[in-house]
PDB file of C-alpha atoms and ligand atoms in Angstrom:
ATOM      1  CA  MET A  23      61.737 100.559-101.184  1.00 46.00           C
ATOM      2  CA  SER A  24      60.509  98.082-103.705  1.00 42.00           C
ATOM      3  CA  ARG A  25      59.041  95.701-101.554  1.00 59.00           C
ATOM      4  CA  GLN A  26      55.313  96.097-101.995  1.00 73.00           C
ATOM      5  CA  PHE A  27      52.883  96.813 -98.676  1.00 79.00           C
ATOM      6  CA  SER A  28      49.280  96.301 -98.698  1.00 85.00           C
ATOM      7  CA  CYS A  29      47.402  99.319 -97.133  1.00 83.00           C
ATOM      8  CA  ASP A  30      46.554  96.680 -94.635  1.00 87.00           C
ATOM      9  CA  THR A  31      49.825  96.973 -93.977  1.00 91.00           C
ATOM     10  CA  VAL A  32      50.150 100.763 -94.273  1.00 96.00           C
ATOM     11  CA  GLU A  33      47.068 100.953 -92.147  1.00 96.00           C
ATOM     12  CA  ALA A  34      48.212  99.250 -89.181  1.00 97.00           C
ATOM     13  CA  VAL A  35      51.451 100.441 -89.124  1.00 97.00           C
ATOM     14  CA  GLY A  36      49.877 104.084 -88.761  1.00 98.00           C
ATOM     15  CA  ALA A  37      47.682 102.956 -86.222  1.00 98.00           C
ATOM     16  CA  VAL A  38      50.745 102.216 -84.443  1.00 98.00           C
ATOM     17  CA  LEU A  39      52.323 105.130 -84.867  1.00 98.00           C
ATOM     18  CA  ASN A  40      49.233 107.124 -83.899  1.00 98.00           C
ATOM     19  CA  ASP A  41      48.256 105.277 -81.234  1.00 97.00           C
ATOM     20  CA  TRP A  42      49.197 107.698 -78.143  1.00 96.00           C
ATOM     21  CA  SER A  43      49.391 104.526 -75.422  1.00 96.00           C
ATOM     22  CA  LYS A  44      52.197 102.935 -77.058  1.00 97.00           C
ATOM     23  CA  ALA A  45      56.010 103.674 -76.147  1.00 95.00           C
ATOM     24  CA  LEU A  46      57.980 106.042 -77.878  1.00 96.00           C
ATOM     25  CA  ASP A  47      59.951 104.387 -79.624  1.00 94.00           C
ATOM     26  CA  GLU A  48      57.807 102.123 -81.193  1.00 95.00           C
ATOM     27  CA  ARG A  49      56.125 104.340 -82.373  1.00 97.00           C
ATOM     28  CA  PHE A  50      59.434 106.313 -83.840  1.00 96.00           C
ATOM     29  CA  ARG A  51      60.027 102.690 -85.069  1.00 94.00           C
ATOM     30  CA  ALA A  52      56.440 102.632 -87.416  1.00 97.00           C
ATOM     31  CA  LEU A  53      57.349 106.131 -88.102  1.00 97.00           C
ATOM     32  CA  PHE A  54      60.670 105.064 -90.105  1.00 96.00           C
ATOM     33  CA  THR A  55      58.694 101.820 -91.623  1.00 96.00           C
ATOM     34  CA  LEU A  56      56.378 104.281 -92.846  1.00 97.00           C
ATOM     35  CA  ARG A  57      59.438 106.586 -94.196  1.00 97.00           C
ATOM     36  CA  GLY A  58      61.133 103.338 -95.925  1.00 96.00           C
ATOM     37  CA  ILE A  59      57.559 102.350 -97.153  1.00 96.00           C
ATOM     38  CA  ALA A  60      56.845 105.687 -99.003  1.00 97.00           C
ATOM     39  CA  THR A  61      54.083 105.300-100.729  1.00 97.00           C
ATOM     40  CA  ARG A  62      50.614 108.090-100.722  1.00 97.00           C
ATOM     41  CA  GLU A  63      49.223 105.946 -98.168  1.00 97.00           C
ATOM     42  CA  ALA A  64      52.103 106.083 -95.941  1.00 98.00           C
ATOM     43  CA  ILE A  65      52.728 109.839 -95.963  1.00 98.00           C
ATOM     44  CA  ALA A  66      48.818 109.836 -95.004  1.00 98.00           C
ATOM     45  CA  GLN A  67      49.638 107.760 -92.091  1.00 98.00           C
ATOM     46  CA  ILE A  68      52.356 110.038 -91.273  1.00 98.00           C
ATOM     47  CA  ALA A  69      50.577 113.385 -91.466  1.00 98.00           C
ATOM     48  CA  ARG A  70      48.226 111.986 -89.128  1.00 98.00           C
ATOM     49  CA  GLY A  71      50.782 112.341 -86.356  1.00 97.00           C
ATOM     50  CA  PHE A  72      50.358 116.083 -86.023  1.00 98.00           C
ATOM     51  CA  SER A  73      47.828 116.034 -83.574  1.00 95.00           C
ATOM     52  CA  ASP A  74      50.263 114.241 -81.253  1.00 96.00           C
ATOM     53  CA  PRO A  75      51.031 116.201 -77.712  1.00 96.00           C
ATOM     54  CA  SER A  76      55.058 115.451 -78.465  1.00 97.00           C
ATOM     55  CA  ALA A  77      56.919 117.578 -80.159  1.00 98.00           C
ATOM     56  CA  LEU A  78      59.549 115.121 -80.917  1.00 97.00           C
ATOM     57  CA  LEU A  79      57.830 112.648 -82.571  1.00 98.00           C
ATOM     58  CA  LYS A  80      55.687 115.316 -84.603  1.00 98.00           C
ATOM     59  CA  HIS A  81      58.965 117.393 -85.426  1.00 98.00           C
ATOM     60  CA  GLU A  82      60.110 113.521 -86.569  1.00 98.00           C
ATOM     61  CA  CYS A  83      57.409 112.980 -88.614  1.00 98.00           C
ATOM     62  CA  ALA A  84      57.656 116.530 -90.846  1.00 98.00           C
ATOM     63  CA  TYR A  85      61.602 115.487 -90.924  1.00 98.00           C
ATOM     64  CA  CYS A  86      60.661 112.290 -92.729  1.00 98.00           C
ATOM     65  CA  LEU A  87      57.878 113.711 -94.800  1.00 98.00           C
ATOM     66  CA  GLY A  88      60.886 116.193 -96.107  1.00 98.00           C
ATOM     67  CA  GLN A  89      62.666 112.877 -96.650  1.00 97.00           C
ATOM     68  CA  ILE A  90      60.787 110.904 -98.660  1.00 98.00           C
ATOM     69  CA  GLY A  91      60.260 114.446-100.906  1.00 98.00           C
ATOM     70  CA  ASP A  92      56.863 113.729-102.293  1.00 98.00           C
ATOM     71  CA  PRO A  93      54.827 116.912-103.284  1.00 98.00           C
ATOM     72  CA  ALA A  94      51.668 114.901-102.043  1.00 98.00           C
ATOM     73  CA  ALA A  95      52.994 116.229 -98.113  1.00 98.00           C
ATOM     74  CA  LEU A  96      52.980 119.828 -98.988  1.00 98.00           C
ATOM     75  CA  GLY A  97      49.681 120.833 -97.937  1.00 98.00           C
ATOM     76  CA  VAL A  98      50.603 119.054 -94.362  1.00 98.00           C
ATOM     77  CA  LEU A  99      53.604 120.946 -94.030  1.00 98.00           C
ATOM     78  CA  THR A 100      52.291 124.384 -95.278  1.00 98.00           C
ATOM     79  CA  ARG A 101      49.307 124.201 -92.815  1.00 98.00           C
ATOM     80  CA  VAL A 102      52.049 122.913 -89.547  1.00 98.00           C
ATOM     81  CA  LEU A 103      54.318 125.643 -91.005  1.00 98.00           C
ATOM     82  CA  GLY A 104      51.623 128.251 -90.725  1.00 98.00           C
ATOM     83  CA  ASP A 105      50.244 126.845 -87.138  1.00 98.00           C
ATOM     84  CA  LYS A 106      51.547 129.149 -84.652  1.00 97.00           C
ATOM     85  CA  ASP A 107      49.689 126.785 -81.838  1.00 97.00           C
ATOM     86  CA  GLN A 108      52.815 124.031 -83.477  1.00 98.00           C
ATOM     87  CA  ASP A 109      55.961 124.211 -81.036  1.00 98.00           C
ATOM     88  CA  PRO A 110      58.587 125.882 -83.184  1.00 98.00           C
ATOM     89  CA  MET A 111      60.860 123.106 -83.405  1.00 98.00           C
ATOM     90  CA  VAL A 112      58.196 121.191 -85.538  1.00 98.00           C
ATOM     91  CA  ARG A 113      57.171 124.536 -87.579  1.00 98.00           C
ATOM     92  CA  HIS A 114      60.899 124.822 -88.242  1.00 98.00           C
ATOM     93  CA  GLU A 115      61.153 120.944 -89.181  1.00 98.00           C
ATOM     94  CA  ALA A 116      57.942 121.380 -91.498  1.00 98.00           C
ATOM     95  CA  GLY A 117      59.777 124.056 -93.126  1.00 98.00           C
ATOM     96  CA  GLU A 118      62.410 122.341 -93.735  1.00 98.00           C
ATOM     97  CA  ALA A 119      60.726 120.081 -95.012  1.00 98.00           C
ATOM     98  CA  LEU A 120      59.105 121.870 -98.076  1.00 98.00           C
ATOM     99  CA  GLY A 121      63.181 123.076 -98.469  1.00 98.00           C
ATOM    100  CA  ALA A 122      63.690 119.347 -98.992  1.00 98.00           C
ATOM    101  CA  ILE A 123      60.951 118.607-101.226  1.00 98.00           C
ATOM    102  CA  GLY A 124      62.283 121.606-102.989  1.00 97.00           C
ATOM    103  CA  ASP A 125      58.654 122.851-105.007  1.00 97.00           C
ATOM    104  CA  PRO A 126      59.063 126.267-106.337  1.00 96.00           C
ATOM    105  CA  SER A 127      55.562 126.594-105.274  1.00 97.00           C
ATOM    106  CA  CYS A 128      56.776 126.674-101.603  1.00 97.00           C
ATOM    107  CA  GLY A 129      58.225 130.181-102.609  1.00 98.00           C
ATOM    108  CA  ARG A 130      55.802 132.456-101.474  1.00 97.00           C
ATOM    109  CA  ILE A 131      55.293 130.364 -98.223  1.00 98.00           C
ATOM    110  CA  LEU A 132      58.835 130.126 -97.141  1.00 98.00           C
ATOM    111  CA  GLU A 133      59.229 134.034 -98.269  1.00 98.00           C
ATOM    112  CA  GLU A 134      56.377 135.034 -95.622  1.00 98.00           C
ATOM    113  CA  HIS A 135      57.664 133.023 -92.946  1.00 98.00           C
ATOM    114  CA  SER A 136      61.533 134.267 -93.180  1.00 98.00           C
ATOM    115  CA  LYS A 137      60.038 136.646 -91.520  1.00 98.00           C
ATOM    116  CA  ASP A 138      58.583 134.725 -88.742  1.00 98.00           C
ATOM    117  CA  ALA A 139      58.223 135.905 -85.177  1.00 98.00           C
ATOM    118  CA  ALA A 140      59.930 132.445 -84.194  1.00 98.00           C
ATOM    119  CA  GLN A 141      63.868 132.999 -84.904  1.00 98.00           C
ATOM    120  CA  GLU A 142      64.642 129.212 -85.835  1.00 98.00           C
ATOM    121  CA  VAL A 143      61.249 129.144 -88.078  1.00 98.00           C
ATOM    122  CA  ALA A 144      62.184 132.666 -89.770  1.00 98.00           C
ATOM    123  CA  GLU A 145      65.989 131.230 -90.484  1.00 98.00           C
ATOM    124  CA  THR A 146      64.609 127.545 -91.594  1.00 98.00           C
ATOM    125  CA  CYS A 147      62.345 129.547 -94.270  1.00 98.00           C
ATOM    126  CA  GLN A 148      65.812 132.099 -95.143  1.00 98.00           C
ATOM    127  CA  ILE A 149      67.855 128.965 -95.586  1.00 98.00           C
ATOM    128  CA  ALA A 150      64.862 126.860 -97.748  1.00 98.00           C
ATOM    129  CA  LEU A 151      64.113 129.962 -99.795  1.00 98.00           C
ATOM    130  CA  GLU A 152      68.575 129.660-100.769  1.00 98.00           C
ATOM    131  CA  ARG A 153      67.955 126.166-101.383  1.00 97.00           C
ATOM    132  CA  LEU A 154      65.256 126.658-104.224  1.00 97.00           C
ATOM    133  CA  ARG A 155      66.673 129.230-105.483  1.00 97.00           C
ATOM    134  CA  TRP A 156      70.161 127.009-105.785  1.00 97.00           C
ATOM    135  CA  LEU A 157      68.729 123.824-107.317  1.00 96.00           C
ATOM    136  CA  ARG A 158      67.378 125.773-110.313  1.00 95.00           C
ATOM    137  CA  CYS A 159      70.955 127.834-110.631  1.00 94.00           C
ATOM    138  CA  PRO A 160      72.996 126.950-113.451  1.00 90.00           C
ATOM    139  CA  GLU A 161      75.550 125.884-110.911  1.00 85.00           C
ATOM    140  CA  ARG A 162      73.127 122.528-109.640  1.00 89.00           C
ATOM    141  CA  GLU A 163      74.019 121.484-113.680  1.00 87.00           C
ATOM    142  CA  SER A 164      77.523 120.280-113.006  1.00 89.00           C
ATOM    143  CA  PHE A 165      77.058 119.318-109.247  1.00 91.00           C
ATOM    144  CA  VAL A 166      78.291 116.532-107.788  1.00 87.00           C
ATOM    145  CA  ASP A 167      76.690 115.498-104.443  1.00 88.00           C
ATOM    146  CA  THR A 168      79.484 113.988-102.524  1.00 89.00           C
ATOM    147  CA  ASN A 169      77.381 113.357 -99.497  1.00 95.00           C
ATOM    148  CA  PRO A 170      77.937 109.890 -98.278  1.00 96.00           C
ATOM    149  CA  TYR A 171      74.416 109.187 -96.219  1.00 95.00           C
ATOM    150  CA  SER A 172      70.950 109.049 -97.331  1.00 86.00           C
ATOM    151  CA  SER A 173      69.750 112.317 -96.129  1.00 95.00           C
ATOM    152  CA  VAL A 174      68.474 115.357 -98.288  1.00 97.00           C
ATOM    153  CA  ASP A 175      70.158 118.660 -96.935  1.00 97.00           C
ATOM    154  CA  PRO A 176      68.956 121.950 -96.324  1.00 98.00           C
ATOM    155  CA  ALA A 177      72.525 123.281 -98.497  1.00 98.00           C
ATOM    156  CA  PRO A 178      74.525 121.593-100.282  1.00 97.00           C
ATOM    157  CA  PRO A 179      78.162 121.047 -99.498  1.00 97.00           C
ATOM    158  CA  LEU A 180      80.411 123.850-101.085  1.00 95.00           C
ATOM    159  CA  THR A 181      82.692 122.609-104.185  1.00 89.00           C
ATOM    160  CA  THR A 182      86.197 123.479-102.731  1.00 94.00           C
ATOM    161  CA  GLY A 183      88.157 124.116 -99.643  1.00 97.00           C
ATOM    162  CA  ASP A 184      89.713 121.853 -97.417  1.00 98.00           C
ATOM    163  CA  VAL A 185      89.034 121.561 -93.395  1.00 98.00           C
ATOM    164  CA  ARG A 186      90.748 124.950 -92.348  1.00 98.00           C
ATOM    165  CA  GLN A 187      88.657 127.163 -94.620  1.00 98.00           C
ATOM    166  CA  TRP A 188      85.685 125.160 -94.052  1.00 98.00           C
ATOM    167  CA  GLN A 189      85.520 125.752 -90.601  1.00 98.00           C
ATOM    168  CA  GLU A 190      86.661 129.377 -91.308  1.00 98.00           C
ATOM    169  CA  MET A 191      83.096 130.170 -93.083  1.00 98.00           C
ATOM    170  CA  LEU A 192      81.275 127.671 -90.591  1.00 98.00           C
ATOM    171  CA  ASN A 193      82.072 130.445 -87.708  1.00 98.00           C
ATOM    172  CA  ASP A 194      82.094 133.616 -90.116  1.00 98.00           C
ATOM    173  CA  THR A 195      78.500 135.209 -89.177  1.00 98.00           C
ATOM    174  CA  SER A 196      79.286 137.383 -92.145  1.00 98.00           C
ATOM    175  CA  HIS A 197      77.684 134.944 -94.311  1.00 98.00           C
ATOM    176  CA  SER A 198      74.633 133.846 -94.899  1.00 97.00           C
ATOM    177  CA  LEU A 199      73.081 131.016 -93.057  1.00 98.00           C
ATOM    178  CA  PHE A 200      72.996 129.174 -96.237  1.00 98.00           C
ATOM    179  CA  SER A 201      76.670 129.795 -97.053  1.00 98.00           C
ATOM    180  CA  ARG A 202      77.667 128.177 -93.638  1.00 98.00           C
ATOM    181  CA  TYR A 203      75.605 125.423 -93.858  1.00 98.00           C
ATOM    182  CA  ARG A 204      77.277 124.460 -96.957  1.00 98.00           C
ATOM    183  CA  ALA A 205      80.611 124.832 -95.048  1.00 98.00           C
ATOM    184  CA  LEU A 206      78.501 122.351 -92.982  1.00 98.00           C
ATOM    185  CA  PHE A 207      77.737 119.736 -94.637  1.00 98.00           C
ATOM    186  CA  SER A 208      81.378 120.017 -96.473  1.00 98.00           C
ATOM    187  CA  LEU A 209      82.661 119.257 -93.013  1.00 98.00           C
ATOM    188  CA  ARG A 210      80.524 115.980 -92.745  1.00 98.00           C
ATOM    189  CA  ASN A 211      80.981 114.991 -95.985  1.00 97.00           C
ATOM    190  CA  HIS A 212      84.526 115.192 -95.543  1.00 97.00           C
ATOM    191  CA  GLY A 213      84.490 112.662 -92.776  1.00 98.00           C
ATOM    192  CA  GLY A 214      87.102 111.892 -89.927  1.00 98.00           C
ATOM    193  CA  PRO A 215      88.048 113.120 -86.720  1.00 98.00           C
ATOM    194  CA  ASP A 216      89.520 116.374 -87.633  1.00 98.00           C
ATOM    195  CA  ALA A 217      86.312 118.035 -89.658  1.00 98.00           C
ATOM    196  CA  ALA A 218      83.912 116.551 -86.659  1.00 98.00           C
ATOM    197  CA  LEU A 219      85.915 118.819 -84.202  1.00 98.00           C
ATOM    198  CA  ALA A 220      85.894 121.617 -86.102  1.00 98.00           C
ATOM    199  CA  LEU A 221      82.265 121.306 -86.444  1.00 98.00           C
ATOM    200  CA  ALA A 222      81.732 121.278 -83.058  1.00 98.00           C
ATOM    201  CA  THR A 223      83.337 124.674 -82.791  1.00 98.00           C
ATOM    202  CA  GLY A 224      80.437 125.655 -84.121  1.00 98.00           C
ATOM    203  CA  LEU A 225      78.381 124.685 -80.667  1.00 98.00           C
ATOM    204  CA  GLY A 226      79.259 128.539 -79.463  1.00 97.00           C
ATOM    205  CA  ASP A 227      77.135 130.167 -82.117  1.00 98.00           C
ATOM    206  CA  SER A 228      74.598 132.584 -81.010  1.00 97.00           C
ATOM    207  CA  SER A 229      71.452 130.706 -83.431  1.00 98.00           C
ATOM    208  CA  ALA A 230      70.119 127.425 -82.089  1.00 98.00           C
ATOM    209  CA  LEU A 231      68.949 126.584 -85.432  1.00 98.00           C
ATOM    210  CA  PHE A 232      72.559 126.085 -86.691  1.00 98.00           C
ATOM    211  CA  LYS A 233      74.095 124.630 -83.473  1.00 98.00           C
ATOM    212  CA  HIS A 234      70.983 122.004 -83.477  1.00 98.00           C
ATOM    213  CA  GLU A 235      71.837 121.138 -87.362  1.00 98.00           C
ATOM    214  CA  ILE A 236      75.497 120.616 -86.059  1.00 98.00           C
ATOM    215  CA  ALA A 237      74.020 118.427 -83.574  1.00 98.00           C
ATOM    216  CA  TYR A 238      72.488 116.472 -85.898  1.00 97.00           C
ATOM    217  CA  VAL A 239      75.498 116.003 -88.474  1.00 98.00           C
ATOM    218  CA  LEU A 240      77.996 115.189 -85.222  1.00 98.00           C
ATOM    219  CA  GLY A 241      74.983 112.309 -85.064  1.00 97.00           C
ATOM    220  CA  GLN A 242      75.104 111.361 -88.470  1.00 97.00           C
ATOM    221  CA  MET A 243      79.075 111.297 -88.734  1.00 97.00           C
ATOM    222  CA  LYS A 244      79.621 109.274 -84.703  1.00 97.00           C
ATOM    223  CA  GLU A 245      83.281 110.568 -83.500  1.00 98.00           C
ATOM    224  CA  PRO A 246      83.366 110.041 -80.539  1.00 98.00           C
ATOM    225  CA  GLY A 247      86.075 112.627 -80.450  1.00 98.00           C
ATOM    226  CA  VAL A 248      83.124 115.353 -79.639  1.00 98.00           C
ATOM    227  CA  VAL A 249      81.298 113.287 -77.229  1.00 98.00           C
ATOM    228  CA  SER A 250      82.664 116.305 -74.801  1.00 98.00           C
ATOM    229  CA  ALA A 251      81.519 119.044 -76.750  1.00 98.00           C
ATOM    230  CA  LEU A 252      77.562 117.818 -77.473  1.00 98.00           C
ATOM    231  CA  SER A 253      77.556 116.649 -73.456  1.00 98.00           C
ATOM    232  CA  ARG A 254      78.506 120.393 -72.663  1.00 98.00           C
ATOM    233  CA  SER A 255      75.906 121.577 -74.784  1.00 98.00           C
ATOM    234  CA  LEU A 256      73.212 119.102 -73.189  1.00 98.00           C
ATOM    235  CA  ARG A 257      73.786 119.939 -69.825  1.00 98.00           C
ATOM    236  CA  ASP A 258      73.982 123.339 -70.410  1.00 98.00           C
ATOM    237  CA  PRO A 259      70.822 124.520 -69.144  1.00 95.00           C
ATOM    238  CA  SER A 260      70.671 127.829 -70.636  1.00 97.00           C
ATOM    239  CA  GLU A 261      70.737 126.241 -74.193  1.00 98.00           C
ATOM    240  CA  GLU A 262      67.675 126.117 -76.390  1.00 98.00           C
ATOM    241  CA  ALA A 263      65.591 122.593 -75.659  1.00 98.00           C
ATOM    242  CA  MET A 264      66.102 122.618 -79.381  1.00 98.00           C
ATOM    243  CA  VAL A 265      70.011 122.527 -79.198  1.00 98.00           C
ATOM    244  CA  ARG A 266      69.869 120.087 -76.108  1.00 98.00           C
ATOM    245  CA  HIS A 267      67.826 117.567 -78.038  1.00 98.00           C
ATOM    246  CA  GLU A 268      70.139 117.310 -80.922  1.00 97.00           C
ATOM    247  CA  CYS A 269      72.694 116.666 -78.508  1.00 97.00           C
ATOM    248  CA  ALA A 270      71.036 114.186 -76.966  1.00 97.00           C
ATOM    249  CA  GLU A 271      70.102 112.241 -80.114  1.00 96.00           C
ATOM    250  CA  ALA A 272      73.772 112.282 -81.746  1.00 97.00           C
ATOM    251  CA  LEU A 273      74.743 110.873 -78.296  1.00 96.00           C
ATOM    252  CA  GLY A 274      72.864 108.278 -78.532  1.00 95.00           C
ATOM    253  CA  SER A 275      73.953 107.561 -82.459  1.00 95.00           C
ATOM    254  CA  ILE A 276      77.258 107.755 -81.116  1.00 95.00           C
ATOM    255  CA  ALA A 277      76.623 105.643 -78.466  1.00 94.00           C
ATOM    256  CA  THR A 278      79.858 105.206 -76.427  1.00 95.00           C
ATOM    257  CA  GLN A 279      79.412 103.601 -72.690  1.00 96.00           C
ATOM    258  CA  GLU A 280      79.782 107.272 -71.793  1.00 97.00           C
ATOM    259  CA  CYS A 281      77.143 108.023 -74.585  1.00 97.00           C
ATOM    260  CA  LEU A 282      75.049 105.887 -72.467  1.00 96.00           C
ATOM    261  CA  GLU A 283      75.665 107.399 -69.067  1.00 97.00           C
ATOM    262  CA  ILE A 284      75.076 110.690 -70.209  1.00 98.00           C
ATOM    263  CA  LEU A 285      71.394 109.603 -71.762  1.00 97.00           C
ATOM    264  CA  ARG A 286      70.465 107.439 -68.341  1.00 98.00           C
ATOM    265  CA  GLU A 287      71.284 110.829 -66.777  1.00 98.00           C
ATOM    266  CA  PHE A 288      69.342 112.871 -69.030  1.00 98.00           C
ATOM    267  CA  ARG A 289      66.532 110.730 -69.047  1.00 97.00           C
ATOM    268  CA  GLY A 290      64.681 112.670 -66.703  1.00 97.00           C
ATOM    269  CA  ASP A 291      65.316 116.277 -67.638  1.00 98.00           C
ATOM    270  CA  GLY A 292      62.701 118.467 -66.941  1.00 97.00           C
ATOM    271  CA  GLU A 293      62.303 119.553 -71.114  1.00 98.00           C
ATOM    272  CA  ARG A 294      60.256 117.205 -71.987  1.00 98.00           C
ATOM    273  CA  VAL A 295      61.706 116.842 -75.633  1.00 98.00           C
ATOM    274  CA  VAL A 296      65.511 116.303 -74.095  1.00 98.00           C
ATOM    275  CA  ARG A 297      63.714 113.535 -71.777  1.00 97.00           C
ATOM    276  CA  GLU A 298      61.529 111.888 -74.552  1.00 97.00           C
ATOM    277  CA  SER A 299      65.224 112.460 -76.501  1.00 97.00           C
ATOM    278  CA  CYS A 300      67.067 110.169 -74.173  1.00 97.00           C
ATOM    279  CA  GLU A 301      64.218 107.908 -73.594  1.00 96.00           C
ATOM    280  CA  VAL A 302      63.823 107.185 -77.407  1.00 94.00           C
ATOM    281  CA  ALA A 303      67.594 106.839 -77.955  1.00 93.00           C
ATOM    282  CA  LEU A 304      68.348 104.536 -74.686  1.00 94.00           C
ATOM    283  CA  ASP A 305      65.067 102.650 -75.547  1.00 91.00           C
ATOM    284  CA  MET A 306      65.651 101.974 -79.078  1.00 87.00           C
ATOM    285  CA  LEU A 307      69.370 100.971 -78.374  1.00 88.00           C
ATOM    286  CA  ASP A 308      67.841  98.096 -76.057  1.00 87.00           C
ATOM    287  CA  TYR A 309      65.817  97.124 -78.969  1.00 85.00           C
ATOM    288  CA  GLU A 310      68.458  96.884 -81.139  1.00 81.00           C
ATOM    289  CA  LYS A 311      70.435  95.014 -79.022  1.00 80.00           C
ATOM    290  CA  SER A 312      68.013  92.378 -78.424  1.00 79.00           C
ATOM    291  CA  SER A 313      67.439  89.235 -80.502  1.00 52.00           C
ATOM    292  CA  GLU A 314      64.269  89.787 -81.531  1.00 56.00           C
ATOM    293  CA  PHE A 315      65.386  92.870 -84.196  1.00 55.00           C
ATOM    294  CA  GLN A 316      62.930  92.664 -86.786  1.00 53.00           C
ATOM    295  CA  TYR A 317      60.385  94.153 -88.428  1.00 49.00           C
ATOM    296  CA  ALA A 318      58.017  94.995 -91.137  1.00 46.00           C
ATOM    297  CA  ASN A 319      59.708  92.257 -93.050  1.00 44.00           C
ATOM    298  CA  THR A 320      63.066  93.348 -92.229  1.00 43.00           C
ATOM    299  CA  VAL A 321      63.528  97.057 -92.437  1.00 43.00           C
ATOM    300  CA  ARG A 322      66.364  97.977 -90.292  1.00 40.00           C
ATOM    301  CA  LEU A 323      66.602 101.184 -88.131  1.00 45.00           C
ATOM    302  CA  SER A 324      69.880 101.973 -89.145  1.00 42.00           C
ATOM    303  CA  ASP A 325      68.707 101.712 -92.591  1.00 42.00           C
ATOM    304  CA  VAL A 326      66.314 103.647 -92.863  1.00 45.00           C
ATOM    305  CA  THR A 327      67.448 106.584 -90.571  1.00 53.00           C
ATOM    306  CA  THR A 328      69.659 108.967 -87.997  1.00 66.00           C
ATOM    307  CA  THR A 329      66.988 110.908 -85.884  1.00 79.00           C
ATOM    308  CA  HIS A 330      66.533 114.537 -86.465  1.00 81.00           C
TER     309      HIS A 330
HETATM  310 FE1  LIG B   8      65.358 120.148 -87.209  1.00 61.35          FE
HETATM  311 FE1  LIG B   9      65.785 117.391 -84.074  1.00 61.35          FE
END
């Protein structure tokens, strides 16, 4: 973002982010504003968020630090990744953020946690390690990024193939998760209803990490044809909270009338992270609709992020 922000402004936005008495959607908007500002002061304010009681907010703080991409966040992200008192979903996002920043100095810590007792953390670190290797491989030289979104992804798309081939690879567990993620992002970048439906076939996988990433990209794609697949996972009480939360956020992003009704239904869910995801999605949609939708010098939500 080219606009200059004074330290006082950044501090004021950081105070909103870190005020536990404020509504979560307001705190999320403060976080997205800080992500957009992306200065060292903004990073320091986001880093304060990790003492929060909400895993949802903390995992979004980690995601935003990864997307900003400044190595100044490596210290706090490394601490969060190694902190067993943090929710595994937050630790996962810290590991993924380290991969997104892509600094080779993270290799050791990622290696260590690639065998973490929490499966979602271990798998995240395995993928992040592969991304670090990929960033330095010869293929990278001629790589053309086809990502139509502004996200820094955990894996690059494949350079060849079609929807049928990518769907096959997506669901072939004999491949590494990194390779399957490559197929996943190929389908996401290709776009359209068929690619979205192909992606939704992965929601039956055994890895919670893999399924939550599928739900995340379906939220980016906003294809209404996958609403029933997403709501099936959200409704499944045996599904991991990490996956159900991401399905709720994707439904909030697709935002058809049917999505809103499902989100209202799960606003009182027994899992805090699911409940809060529905609450934030609904409140943000209300806020976007309201006429005063303007904050931090006209930074718009839709310009800055899809929630993770
Ligand atoms: Fe995630
Ligand atoms: Fe998430």
